Coordinates of C-alpha atoms and ligand atoms in Angstrom, one line a residue:
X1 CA 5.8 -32.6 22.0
X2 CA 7.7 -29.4 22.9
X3 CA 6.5 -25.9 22.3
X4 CA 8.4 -24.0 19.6
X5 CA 9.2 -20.2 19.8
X6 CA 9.3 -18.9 15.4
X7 CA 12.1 -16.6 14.9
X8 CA 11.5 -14.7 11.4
X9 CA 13.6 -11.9 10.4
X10 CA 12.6 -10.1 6.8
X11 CA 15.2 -8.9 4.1
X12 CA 13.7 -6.1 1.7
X13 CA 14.6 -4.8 -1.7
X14 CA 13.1 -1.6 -3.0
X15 CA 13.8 -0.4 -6.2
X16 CA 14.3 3.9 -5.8
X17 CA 12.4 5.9 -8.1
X18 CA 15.4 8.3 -9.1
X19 CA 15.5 9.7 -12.6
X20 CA 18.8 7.8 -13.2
X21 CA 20.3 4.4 -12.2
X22 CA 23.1 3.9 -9.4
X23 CA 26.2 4.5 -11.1
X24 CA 25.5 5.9 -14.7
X25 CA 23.3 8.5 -16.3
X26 CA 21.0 5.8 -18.1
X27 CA 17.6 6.2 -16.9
X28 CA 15.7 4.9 -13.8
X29 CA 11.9 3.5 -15.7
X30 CA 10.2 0.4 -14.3
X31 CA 8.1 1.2 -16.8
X32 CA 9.8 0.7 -19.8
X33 CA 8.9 -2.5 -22.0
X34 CA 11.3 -2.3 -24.9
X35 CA 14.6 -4.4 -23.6
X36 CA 18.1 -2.9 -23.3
X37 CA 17.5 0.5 -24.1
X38 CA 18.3 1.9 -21.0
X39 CA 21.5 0.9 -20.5
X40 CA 25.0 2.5 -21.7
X41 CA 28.8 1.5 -21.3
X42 CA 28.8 1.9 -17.7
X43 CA 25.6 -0.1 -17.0
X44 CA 27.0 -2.3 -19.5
X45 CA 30.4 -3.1 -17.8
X46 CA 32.6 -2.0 -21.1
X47 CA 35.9 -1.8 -20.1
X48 CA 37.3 1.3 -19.0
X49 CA 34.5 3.3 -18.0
X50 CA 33.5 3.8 -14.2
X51 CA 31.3 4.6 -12.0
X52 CA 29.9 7.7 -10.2
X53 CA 27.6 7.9 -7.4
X54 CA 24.0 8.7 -7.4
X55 CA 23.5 11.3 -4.7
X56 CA 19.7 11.1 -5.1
X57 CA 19.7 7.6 -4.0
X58 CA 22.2 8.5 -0.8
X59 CA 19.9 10.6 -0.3
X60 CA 16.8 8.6 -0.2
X61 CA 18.3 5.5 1.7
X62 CA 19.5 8.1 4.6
X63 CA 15.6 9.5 4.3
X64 CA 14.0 6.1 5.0
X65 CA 16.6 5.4 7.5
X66 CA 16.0 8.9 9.3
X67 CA 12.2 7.9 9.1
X68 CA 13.1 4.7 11.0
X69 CA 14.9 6.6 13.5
X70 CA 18.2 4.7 12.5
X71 CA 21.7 5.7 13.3
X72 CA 23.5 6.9 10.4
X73 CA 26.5 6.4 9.4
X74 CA 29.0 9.8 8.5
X75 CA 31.7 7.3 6.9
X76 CA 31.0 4.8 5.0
X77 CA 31.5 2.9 1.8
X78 CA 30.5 0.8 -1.1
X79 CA 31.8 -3.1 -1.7
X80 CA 32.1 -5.2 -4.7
X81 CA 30.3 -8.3 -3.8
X82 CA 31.6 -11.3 -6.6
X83 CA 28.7 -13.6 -8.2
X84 CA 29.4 -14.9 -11.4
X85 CA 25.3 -15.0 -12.6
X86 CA 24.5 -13.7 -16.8
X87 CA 22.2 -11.0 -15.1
X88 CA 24.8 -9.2 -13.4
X89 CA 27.4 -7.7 -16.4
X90 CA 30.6 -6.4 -14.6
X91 CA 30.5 -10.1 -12.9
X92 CA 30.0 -8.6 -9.3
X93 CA 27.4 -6.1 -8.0
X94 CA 28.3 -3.3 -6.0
X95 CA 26.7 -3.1 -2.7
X96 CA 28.0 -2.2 1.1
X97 CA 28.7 -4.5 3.5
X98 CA 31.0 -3.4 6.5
X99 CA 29.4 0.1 6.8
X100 CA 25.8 0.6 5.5
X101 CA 24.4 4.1 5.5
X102 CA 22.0 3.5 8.3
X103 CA 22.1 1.0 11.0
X104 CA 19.7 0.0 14.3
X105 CA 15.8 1.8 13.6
X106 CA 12.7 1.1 14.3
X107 CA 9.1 0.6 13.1
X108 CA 6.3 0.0 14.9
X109 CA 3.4 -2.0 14.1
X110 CA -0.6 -0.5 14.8
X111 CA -0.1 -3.3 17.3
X112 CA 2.7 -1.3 19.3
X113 CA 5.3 -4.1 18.8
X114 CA 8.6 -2.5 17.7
X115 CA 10.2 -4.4 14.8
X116 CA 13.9 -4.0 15.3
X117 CA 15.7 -2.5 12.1
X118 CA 19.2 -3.8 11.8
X119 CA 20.7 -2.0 8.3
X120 CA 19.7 0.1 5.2
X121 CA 21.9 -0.6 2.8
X122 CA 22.2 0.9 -0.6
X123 CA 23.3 -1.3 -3.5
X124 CA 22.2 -2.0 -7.6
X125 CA 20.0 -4.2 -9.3
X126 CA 20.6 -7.1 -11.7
X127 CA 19.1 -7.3 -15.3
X128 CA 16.4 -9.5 -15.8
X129 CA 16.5 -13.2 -16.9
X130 CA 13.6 -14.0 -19.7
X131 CA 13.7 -18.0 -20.6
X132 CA 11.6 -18.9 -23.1
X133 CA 10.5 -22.8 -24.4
X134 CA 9.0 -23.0 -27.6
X135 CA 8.8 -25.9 -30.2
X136 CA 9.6 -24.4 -33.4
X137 CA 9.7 -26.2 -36.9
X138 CA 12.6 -26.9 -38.8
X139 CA 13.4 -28.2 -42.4
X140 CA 16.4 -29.8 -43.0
X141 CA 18.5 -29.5 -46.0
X142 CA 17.7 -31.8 -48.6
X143 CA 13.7 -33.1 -47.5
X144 CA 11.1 -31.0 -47.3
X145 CA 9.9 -32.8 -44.9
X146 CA 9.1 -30.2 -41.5
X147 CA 10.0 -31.7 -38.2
X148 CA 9.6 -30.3 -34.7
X149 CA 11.8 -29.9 -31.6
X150 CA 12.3 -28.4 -28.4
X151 CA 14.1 -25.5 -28.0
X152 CA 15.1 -23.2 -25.3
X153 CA 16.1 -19.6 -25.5
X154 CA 17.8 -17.3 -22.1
X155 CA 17.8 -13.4 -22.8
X156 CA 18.9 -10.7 -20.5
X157 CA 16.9 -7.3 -20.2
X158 CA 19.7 -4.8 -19.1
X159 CA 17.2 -2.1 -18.2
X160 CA 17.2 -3.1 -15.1
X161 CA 20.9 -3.8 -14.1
X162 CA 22.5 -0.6 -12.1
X163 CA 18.9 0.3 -10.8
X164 CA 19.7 1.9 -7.1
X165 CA 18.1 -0.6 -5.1
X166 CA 17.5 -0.3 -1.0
X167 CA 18.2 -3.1 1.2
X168 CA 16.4 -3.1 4.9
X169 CA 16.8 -5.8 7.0
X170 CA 15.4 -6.7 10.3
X171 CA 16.3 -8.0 13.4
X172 CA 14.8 -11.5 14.1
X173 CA 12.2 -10.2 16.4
X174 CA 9.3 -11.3 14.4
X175 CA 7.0 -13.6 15.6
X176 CA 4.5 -14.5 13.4
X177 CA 3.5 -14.5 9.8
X178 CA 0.5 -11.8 10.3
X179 CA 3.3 -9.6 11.9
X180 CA 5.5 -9.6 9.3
X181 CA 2.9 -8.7 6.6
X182 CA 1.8 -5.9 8.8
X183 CA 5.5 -5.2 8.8
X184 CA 5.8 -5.2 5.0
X185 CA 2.6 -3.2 4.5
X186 CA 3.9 -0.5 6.7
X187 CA 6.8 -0.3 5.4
X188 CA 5.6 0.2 2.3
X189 CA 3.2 3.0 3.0
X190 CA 6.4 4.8 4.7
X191 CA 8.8 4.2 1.6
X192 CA 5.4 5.8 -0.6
X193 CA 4.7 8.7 2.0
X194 CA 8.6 9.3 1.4
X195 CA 8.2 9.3 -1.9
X196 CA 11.2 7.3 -2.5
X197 CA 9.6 4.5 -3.9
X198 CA 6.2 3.5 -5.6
X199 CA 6.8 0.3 -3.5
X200 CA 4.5 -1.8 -6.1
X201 CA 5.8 -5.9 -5.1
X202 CA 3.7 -6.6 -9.0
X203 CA 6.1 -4.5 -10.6
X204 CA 8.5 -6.0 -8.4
X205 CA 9.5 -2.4 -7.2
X206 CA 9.5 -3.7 -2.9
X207 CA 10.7 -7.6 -2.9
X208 CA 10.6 -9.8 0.1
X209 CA 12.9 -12.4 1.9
X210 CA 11.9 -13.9 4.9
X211 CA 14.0 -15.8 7.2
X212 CA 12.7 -18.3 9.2
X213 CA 14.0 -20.7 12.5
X214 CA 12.0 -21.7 15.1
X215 CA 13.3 -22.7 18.9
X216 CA 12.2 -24.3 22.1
X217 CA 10.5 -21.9 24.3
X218 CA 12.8 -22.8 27.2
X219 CA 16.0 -22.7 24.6
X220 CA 18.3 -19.1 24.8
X221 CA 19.9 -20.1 21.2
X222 CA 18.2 -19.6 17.6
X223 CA 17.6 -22.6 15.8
X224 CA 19.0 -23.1 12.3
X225 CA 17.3 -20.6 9.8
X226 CA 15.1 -21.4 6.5
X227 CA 15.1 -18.6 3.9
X228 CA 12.0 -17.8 1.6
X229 CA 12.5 -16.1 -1.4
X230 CA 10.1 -15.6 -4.1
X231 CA 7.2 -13.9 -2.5
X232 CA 5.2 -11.8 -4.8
X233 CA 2.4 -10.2 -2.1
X234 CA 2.3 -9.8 1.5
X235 CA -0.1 -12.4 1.7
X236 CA 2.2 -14.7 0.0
X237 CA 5.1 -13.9 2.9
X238 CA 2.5 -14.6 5.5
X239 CA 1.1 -17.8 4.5
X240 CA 4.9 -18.6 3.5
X241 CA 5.6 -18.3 7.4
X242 CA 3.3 -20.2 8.5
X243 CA 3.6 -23.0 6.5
X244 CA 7.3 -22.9 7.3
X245 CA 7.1 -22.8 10.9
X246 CA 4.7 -25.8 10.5
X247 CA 7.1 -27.6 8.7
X248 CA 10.0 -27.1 10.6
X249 CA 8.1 -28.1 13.4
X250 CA 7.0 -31.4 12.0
X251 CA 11.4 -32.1 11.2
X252 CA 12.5 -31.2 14.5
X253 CA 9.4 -33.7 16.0
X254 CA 10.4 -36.3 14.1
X255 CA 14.1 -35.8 15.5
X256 CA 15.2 -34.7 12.5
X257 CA 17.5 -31.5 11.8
X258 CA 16.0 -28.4 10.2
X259 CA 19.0 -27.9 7.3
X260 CA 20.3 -24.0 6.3
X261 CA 18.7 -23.5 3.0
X262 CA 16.8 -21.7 0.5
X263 CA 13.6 -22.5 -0.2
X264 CA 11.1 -21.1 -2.8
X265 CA 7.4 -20.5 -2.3
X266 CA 4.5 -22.2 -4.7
X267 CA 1.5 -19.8 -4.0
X268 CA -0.5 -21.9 -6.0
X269 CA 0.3 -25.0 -3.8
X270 CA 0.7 -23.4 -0.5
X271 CA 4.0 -24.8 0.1
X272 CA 7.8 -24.1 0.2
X273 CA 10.4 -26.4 -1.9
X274 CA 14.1 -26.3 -1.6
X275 CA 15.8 -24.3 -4.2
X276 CA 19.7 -24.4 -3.0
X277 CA 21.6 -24.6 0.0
X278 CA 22.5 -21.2 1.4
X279 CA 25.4 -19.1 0.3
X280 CA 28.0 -17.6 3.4
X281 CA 28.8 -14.3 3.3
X282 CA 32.1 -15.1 2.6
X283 CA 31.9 -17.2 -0.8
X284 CA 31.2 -13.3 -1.9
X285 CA 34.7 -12.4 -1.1
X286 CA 33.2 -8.5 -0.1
X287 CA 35.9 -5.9 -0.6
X288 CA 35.9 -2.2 -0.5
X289 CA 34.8 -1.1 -4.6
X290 CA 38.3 1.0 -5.7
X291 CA 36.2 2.8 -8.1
X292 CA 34.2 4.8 -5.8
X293 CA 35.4 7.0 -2.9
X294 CA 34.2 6.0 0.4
X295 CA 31.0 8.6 1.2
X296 CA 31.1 11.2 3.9
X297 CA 28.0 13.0 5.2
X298 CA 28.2 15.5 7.3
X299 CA 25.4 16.5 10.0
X300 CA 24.1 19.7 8.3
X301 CA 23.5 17.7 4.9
X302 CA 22.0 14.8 6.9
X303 CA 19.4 17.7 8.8
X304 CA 18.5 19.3 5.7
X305 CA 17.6 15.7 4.1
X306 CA 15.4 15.4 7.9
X307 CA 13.8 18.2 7.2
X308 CA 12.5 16.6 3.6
X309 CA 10.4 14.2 5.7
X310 CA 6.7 15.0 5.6
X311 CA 3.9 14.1 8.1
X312 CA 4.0 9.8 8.3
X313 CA 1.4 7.3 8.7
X314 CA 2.1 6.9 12.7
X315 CA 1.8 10.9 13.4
X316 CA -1.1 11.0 10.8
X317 CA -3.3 8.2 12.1
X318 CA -3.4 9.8 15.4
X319 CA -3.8 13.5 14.2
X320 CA -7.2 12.4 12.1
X321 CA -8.4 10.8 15.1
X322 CA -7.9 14.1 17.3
X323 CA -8.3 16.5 14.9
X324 CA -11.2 15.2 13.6
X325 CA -12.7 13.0 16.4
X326 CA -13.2 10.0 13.4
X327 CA -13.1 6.3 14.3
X328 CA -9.3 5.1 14.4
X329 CA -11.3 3.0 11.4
X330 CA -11.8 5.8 9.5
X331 CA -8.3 7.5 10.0
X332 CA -6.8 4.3 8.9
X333 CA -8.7 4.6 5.8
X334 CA -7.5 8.3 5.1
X335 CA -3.5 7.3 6.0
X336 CA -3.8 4.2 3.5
X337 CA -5.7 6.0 1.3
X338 CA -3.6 9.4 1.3
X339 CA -5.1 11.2 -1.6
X340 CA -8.7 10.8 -0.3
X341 CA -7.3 12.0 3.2
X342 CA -6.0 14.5 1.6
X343 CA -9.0 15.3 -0.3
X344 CA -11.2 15.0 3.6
X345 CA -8.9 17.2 4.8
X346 CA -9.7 20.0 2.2
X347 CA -13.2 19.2 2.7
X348 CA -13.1 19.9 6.4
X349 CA -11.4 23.2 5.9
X350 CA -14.4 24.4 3.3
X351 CA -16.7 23.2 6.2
X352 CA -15.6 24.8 9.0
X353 CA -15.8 28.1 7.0
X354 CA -19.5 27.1 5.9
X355 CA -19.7 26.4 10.0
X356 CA -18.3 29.7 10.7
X357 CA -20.9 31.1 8.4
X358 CA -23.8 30.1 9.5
X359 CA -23.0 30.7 13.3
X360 CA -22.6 27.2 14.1
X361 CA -20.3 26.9 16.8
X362 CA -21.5 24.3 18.7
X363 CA -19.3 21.1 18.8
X364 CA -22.0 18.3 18.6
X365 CA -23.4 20.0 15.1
X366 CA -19.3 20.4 14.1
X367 CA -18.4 16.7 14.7
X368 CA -21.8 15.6 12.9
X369 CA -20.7 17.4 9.8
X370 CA -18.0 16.3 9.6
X371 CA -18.5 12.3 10.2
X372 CA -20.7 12.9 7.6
X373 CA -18.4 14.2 4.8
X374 CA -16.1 11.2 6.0
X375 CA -18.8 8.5 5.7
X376 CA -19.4 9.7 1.8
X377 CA -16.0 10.0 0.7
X378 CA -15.5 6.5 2.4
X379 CA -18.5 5.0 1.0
X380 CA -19.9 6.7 -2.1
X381 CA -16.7 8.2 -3.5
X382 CA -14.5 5.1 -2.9
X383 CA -17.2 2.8 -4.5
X384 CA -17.8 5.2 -7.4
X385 CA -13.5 5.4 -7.5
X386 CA -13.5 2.0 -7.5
X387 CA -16.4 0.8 -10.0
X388 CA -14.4 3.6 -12.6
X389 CA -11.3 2.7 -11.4
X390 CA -10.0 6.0 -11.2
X391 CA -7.6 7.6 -8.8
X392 CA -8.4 10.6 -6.1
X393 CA -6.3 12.5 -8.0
X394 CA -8.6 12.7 -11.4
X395 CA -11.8 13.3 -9.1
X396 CA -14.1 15.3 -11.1
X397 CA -15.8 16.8 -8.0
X398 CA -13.3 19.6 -6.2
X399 CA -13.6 19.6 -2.3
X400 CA -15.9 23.0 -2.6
X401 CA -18.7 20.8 -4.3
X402 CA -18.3 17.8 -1.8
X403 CA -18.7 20.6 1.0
X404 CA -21.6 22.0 -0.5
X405 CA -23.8 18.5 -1.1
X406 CA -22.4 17.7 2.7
X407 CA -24.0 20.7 4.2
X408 CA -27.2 20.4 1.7
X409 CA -27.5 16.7 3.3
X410 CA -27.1 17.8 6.8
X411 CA -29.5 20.3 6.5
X412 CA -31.8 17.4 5.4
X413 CA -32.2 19.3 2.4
X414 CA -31.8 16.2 0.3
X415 CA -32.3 13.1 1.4
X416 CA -29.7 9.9 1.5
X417 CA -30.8 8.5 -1.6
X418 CA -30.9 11.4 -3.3
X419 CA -27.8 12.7 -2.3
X420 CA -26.3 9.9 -3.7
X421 CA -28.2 10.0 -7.1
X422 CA -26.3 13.8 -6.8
X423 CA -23.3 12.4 -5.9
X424 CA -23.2 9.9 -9.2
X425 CA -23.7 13.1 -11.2
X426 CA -20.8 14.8 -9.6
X427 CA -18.3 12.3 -10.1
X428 CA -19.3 12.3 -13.5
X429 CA -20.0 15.6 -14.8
X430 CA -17.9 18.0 -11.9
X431 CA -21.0 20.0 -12.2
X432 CA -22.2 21.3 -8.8
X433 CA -24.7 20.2 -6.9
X434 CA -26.9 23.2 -6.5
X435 CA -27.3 23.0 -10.6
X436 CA -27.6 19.1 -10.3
X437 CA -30.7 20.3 -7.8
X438 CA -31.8 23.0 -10.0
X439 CA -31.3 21.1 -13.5
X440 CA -33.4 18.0 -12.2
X441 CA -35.3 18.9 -9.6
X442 CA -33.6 16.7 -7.0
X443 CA -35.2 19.1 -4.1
X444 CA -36.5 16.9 -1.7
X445 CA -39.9 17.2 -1.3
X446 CA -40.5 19.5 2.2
X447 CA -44.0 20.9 0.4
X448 CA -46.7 19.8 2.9
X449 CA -49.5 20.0 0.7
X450 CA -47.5 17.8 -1.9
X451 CA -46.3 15.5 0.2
X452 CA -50.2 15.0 1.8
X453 CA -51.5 14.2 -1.6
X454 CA -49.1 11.2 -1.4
X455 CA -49.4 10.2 1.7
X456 CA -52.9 9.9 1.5
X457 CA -52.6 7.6 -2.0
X458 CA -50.3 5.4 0.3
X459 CA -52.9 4.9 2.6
X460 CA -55.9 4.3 0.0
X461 CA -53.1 1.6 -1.9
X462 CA -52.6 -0.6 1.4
X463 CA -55.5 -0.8 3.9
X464 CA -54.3 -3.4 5.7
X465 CA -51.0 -2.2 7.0
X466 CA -53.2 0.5 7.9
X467 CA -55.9 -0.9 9.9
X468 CA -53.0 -2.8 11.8
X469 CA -51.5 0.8 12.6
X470 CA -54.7 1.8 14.2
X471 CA -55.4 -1.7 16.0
X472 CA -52.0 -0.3 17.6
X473 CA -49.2 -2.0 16.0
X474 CA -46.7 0.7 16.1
X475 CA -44.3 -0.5 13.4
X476 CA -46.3 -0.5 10.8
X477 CA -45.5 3.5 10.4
X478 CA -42.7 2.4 9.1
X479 CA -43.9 0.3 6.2
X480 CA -45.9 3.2 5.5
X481 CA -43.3 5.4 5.3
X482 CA -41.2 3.2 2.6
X483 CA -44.0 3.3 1.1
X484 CA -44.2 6.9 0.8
X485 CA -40.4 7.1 0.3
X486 CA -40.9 5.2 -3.0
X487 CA -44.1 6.7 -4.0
X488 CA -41.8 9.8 -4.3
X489 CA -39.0 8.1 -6.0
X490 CA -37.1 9.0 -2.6
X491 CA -37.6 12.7 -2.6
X492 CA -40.0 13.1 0.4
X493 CA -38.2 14.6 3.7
X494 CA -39.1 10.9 6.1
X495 CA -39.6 13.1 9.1
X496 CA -42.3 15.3 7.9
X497 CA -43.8 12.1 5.9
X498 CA -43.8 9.9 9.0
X499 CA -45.5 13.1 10.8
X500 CA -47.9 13.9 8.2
X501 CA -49.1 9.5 8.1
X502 CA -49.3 9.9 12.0
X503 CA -51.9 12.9 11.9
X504 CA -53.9 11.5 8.7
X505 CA -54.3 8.3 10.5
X506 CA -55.4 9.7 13.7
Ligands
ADP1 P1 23.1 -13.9 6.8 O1 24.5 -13.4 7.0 O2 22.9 -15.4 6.8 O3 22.4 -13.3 5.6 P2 22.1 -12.0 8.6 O4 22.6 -11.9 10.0 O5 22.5 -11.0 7.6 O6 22.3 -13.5 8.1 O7 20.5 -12.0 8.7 C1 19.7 -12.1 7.6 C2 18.3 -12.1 8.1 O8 18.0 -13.3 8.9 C3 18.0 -11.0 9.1 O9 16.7 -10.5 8.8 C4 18.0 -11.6 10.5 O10 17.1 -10.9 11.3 C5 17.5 -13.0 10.2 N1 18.0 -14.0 11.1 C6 19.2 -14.2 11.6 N2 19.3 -15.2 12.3 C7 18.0 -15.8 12.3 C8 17.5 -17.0 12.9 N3 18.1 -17.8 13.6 N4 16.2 -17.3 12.6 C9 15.4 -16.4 11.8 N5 15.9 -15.3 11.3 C10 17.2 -15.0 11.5
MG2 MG1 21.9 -11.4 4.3

């Protein structure tokens, strides 16, 4: 059986989070549940009205585009592209076709492979379709007799329709289903770093299309392409792939032909079904839209929009790992997580004053404290985000706090346990930690005489983990040292416990 080479290029849509829609003043909310209330004439195709361009959404395509290093276009234009479909009111949709905004970028994956960008293009979104099947009840005229039948009922939810939406598509350099998840997820942390986009594929805010062909690995010409629509997560588009791939391979071994269609995607099943056969860019009879002026941008616009662009995921990855000498692990957490990176990186600043403070200068103490205060936040804070399912931004505890408990625990003034008892309180209360210590007497005990007295119970309450410590098994310290640990609910500093078990049992 021959080898076979998959080819998968990706076609996103991302709804832009501007105040207003594309061409009209009705507003931009994903949000919104009650249908058709954000619409108006325009949105509404009345006759007679027109419309006017959205500069925020020029201005956010040419962002993205700028942020994938794309070329952009000075001249260009908007097209009326002709579908006849009830979600779509003025009976075409206006997109571009000839000259996007931004053409030929890049991205590149944490693998290094550059995914090829071929066009950003800026159009609107349809309405929504809502079918609905019910069985309803009827009477007829003369009986009182109540019957039922099936009855099916389409709406259209206008709120949508005119919503600026981005289209990116990709080259065909994609070779696997794992990279072009990757691909989407990155993608979509760079359209929410931009802040052109909340990106959420639930709220069907970022929507995929994955095109799909696969060759022989000795062939130099593309095979015929597959295209997958309906994928609701980035796990969905991978397993898509795959399967796809599969099952092309399985036609072409069989000598069959793969045929040019579109397929949908059953998550539930795992498989792909054919849903119609492939529209050419011609039956859309494209022609420049004579309502709008074509769009010029000139360079000084275009470097002004540049300088918009904040630090991104790439640059910030490596930064945290430099900056900070954290695990690559760790940075990837705090650039997918940018609010609790954000958060670390107020952290470190209270710190390194603290450091400053206290005459520590030397770089092994420096690094300590601060893997530290990255360990908690990833651990304790995320889990106690997570259990309360609150965001970084509602935190409770300020950075301030989360310094103070961080130097407290690296001065082994409070144990692990404890500190996470403290913790709990913070993200609860915001109260800080020195009164959570004072309050509830959270000190860890360092009192020699106090922590005798309990070391000595330990060793009357287990003799025999005793007399194997003096018959010379080593490890049994240890035990003894739990045990000591609990005795004192946690509280007791283990080094000076272990020491003070060690010269009792001498
Ligand atoms: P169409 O005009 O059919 O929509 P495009 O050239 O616009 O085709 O490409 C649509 C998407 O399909 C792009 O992401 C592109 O990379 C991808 N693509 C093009 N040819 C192939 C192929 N043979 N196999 C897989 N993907 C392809
Ligand atoms: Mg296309």
């Amino acid at each position: 059986m021959p080898k076979y080479k998959p080819v998968i290029g990706l076609e996103i849509h991302v709804e832009l989070n501007t105040k207003t829609k594309m061409f009209c003043d009705s507003a931009n909310d994903a949000n919104e549940t009650n249908p058709n209330t954000n619409v108006c004439p325009v949105c509404m195709a009345h006759p007679g009205t027109l419309p006017v361009i959205n500069i925020e959404a020029v201005h956010k395509v040419i962002k993205t585009g700028l942020a994938l290093e794309t070329k952009i276009n000075e001249f260009s234009w908007f097209e009326r592209k002709n579908y006849f479909y009830p979600d779509i009111p003025k009976g075409y949709q206006i997109s571009q076709f000839e000259k996007p905004f931004c053409e030929d970028g890049v991205l590149k994956l944490s693998s290094g492979k550059e995914i090829k960008i071929k066009r950003i293009h800026l159009e609107e979104d349809t309405g929504k379709l809502i079918h609905e099947t019910q069985n309803i009840k009827h009477k007829t005229q003369d009986q009182d007799v109540s019957g039922s039948m099936f009855h099916a009922s389409s709406y259209v939810d206008f709120n949508r329709a005119g919503v600026p939406l981005m289209e990116l598509v990709t080259e065909p350099n994609i070779e696997t289903g794992v990279e072009a998840k990757e691909f989407g997820e990155e993608f979509q942390l760079l359209l929410r770093y931009l802040n052109v986009s909340e990106a959420d594929m639930e709220k069907g805010q970022l929507r995929i299309e994955a095109n799909i062909s696969i060759m022989t690995e000795e062939s130099s010409k593309f095979g015929t392409k597959v295209e997958i629509k309906n994928l609701n997560s980035f796990r969905a588009c991978e397993r898509a792939i795959d399967y796809e791939i599969k099952r092309q391979a399985e036609v072409l071994d069989s000598g069959e032909k793969v045929a040019q269609e579109t397929r949908g995607w059953n998550e539930n099943e795992g498989l792909s079904f054919v849903q119609r056969e492939k529209e050419e860019s011609h039956d859309y009879r494209y022609f420049p839209e004579p309502d709008l002026p074509p769009v010029r941008l000139d360079k000084a616009q275009i470097e002004f929009i540049k300088q918009e662009i904040p630090e991104l995921p790439a640059s910030r990855r490596v930064r945290f790992t430099k900056e900070y000498s954290i695990t690559e692990k760790d940075a990837e957490v705090f650039t997918v997580k940018k609010e609790l990176g954000d958060f670390f990186e107020k952290v470190v600043t209270e710190l390194e004053t603290w450091l400053k403070d206290q005459y520590i200068t030397d770089e092994v103490n420096h690094k300590e404290i601060i893997k530290l205060a990255a360990n908690y936040l990833i651990t304790e804070i995320q889990k106690l985000l997570a259990e309360s399912k609150t965001k970084v931004s509602s935190l409770l505890i300020t950075p301030e706090d989360f310094a103070e408990l961080i130097t407290y625990i690296h001065e082994g003034m409070t144990s692990s346990s404890i500190a996470q008892e403290i913790i709990r309180i913070m993200f609860d209360t915001g109260q800080d930690p020195h009164q959570i210590i004072e309050d509830r007497m959270l000190h860890q005990i360092s009192d020699r005489g106090e922590l005798k007295k309990a070391a000595q119970d330990v060793i009357m309450a287990n003799p025999k983990p005793v007399e194997d410590y003096k018959k010379g098994k080593v490890e049994s310290i240890k035990f003894l040292v739990g045990q000591l640990m609990k005795a004192t609910k946690g509280k007791a500093n283990p080094q000076m416990g272990e020491e003070i078990l060690r010269e009792l049992l001498k």
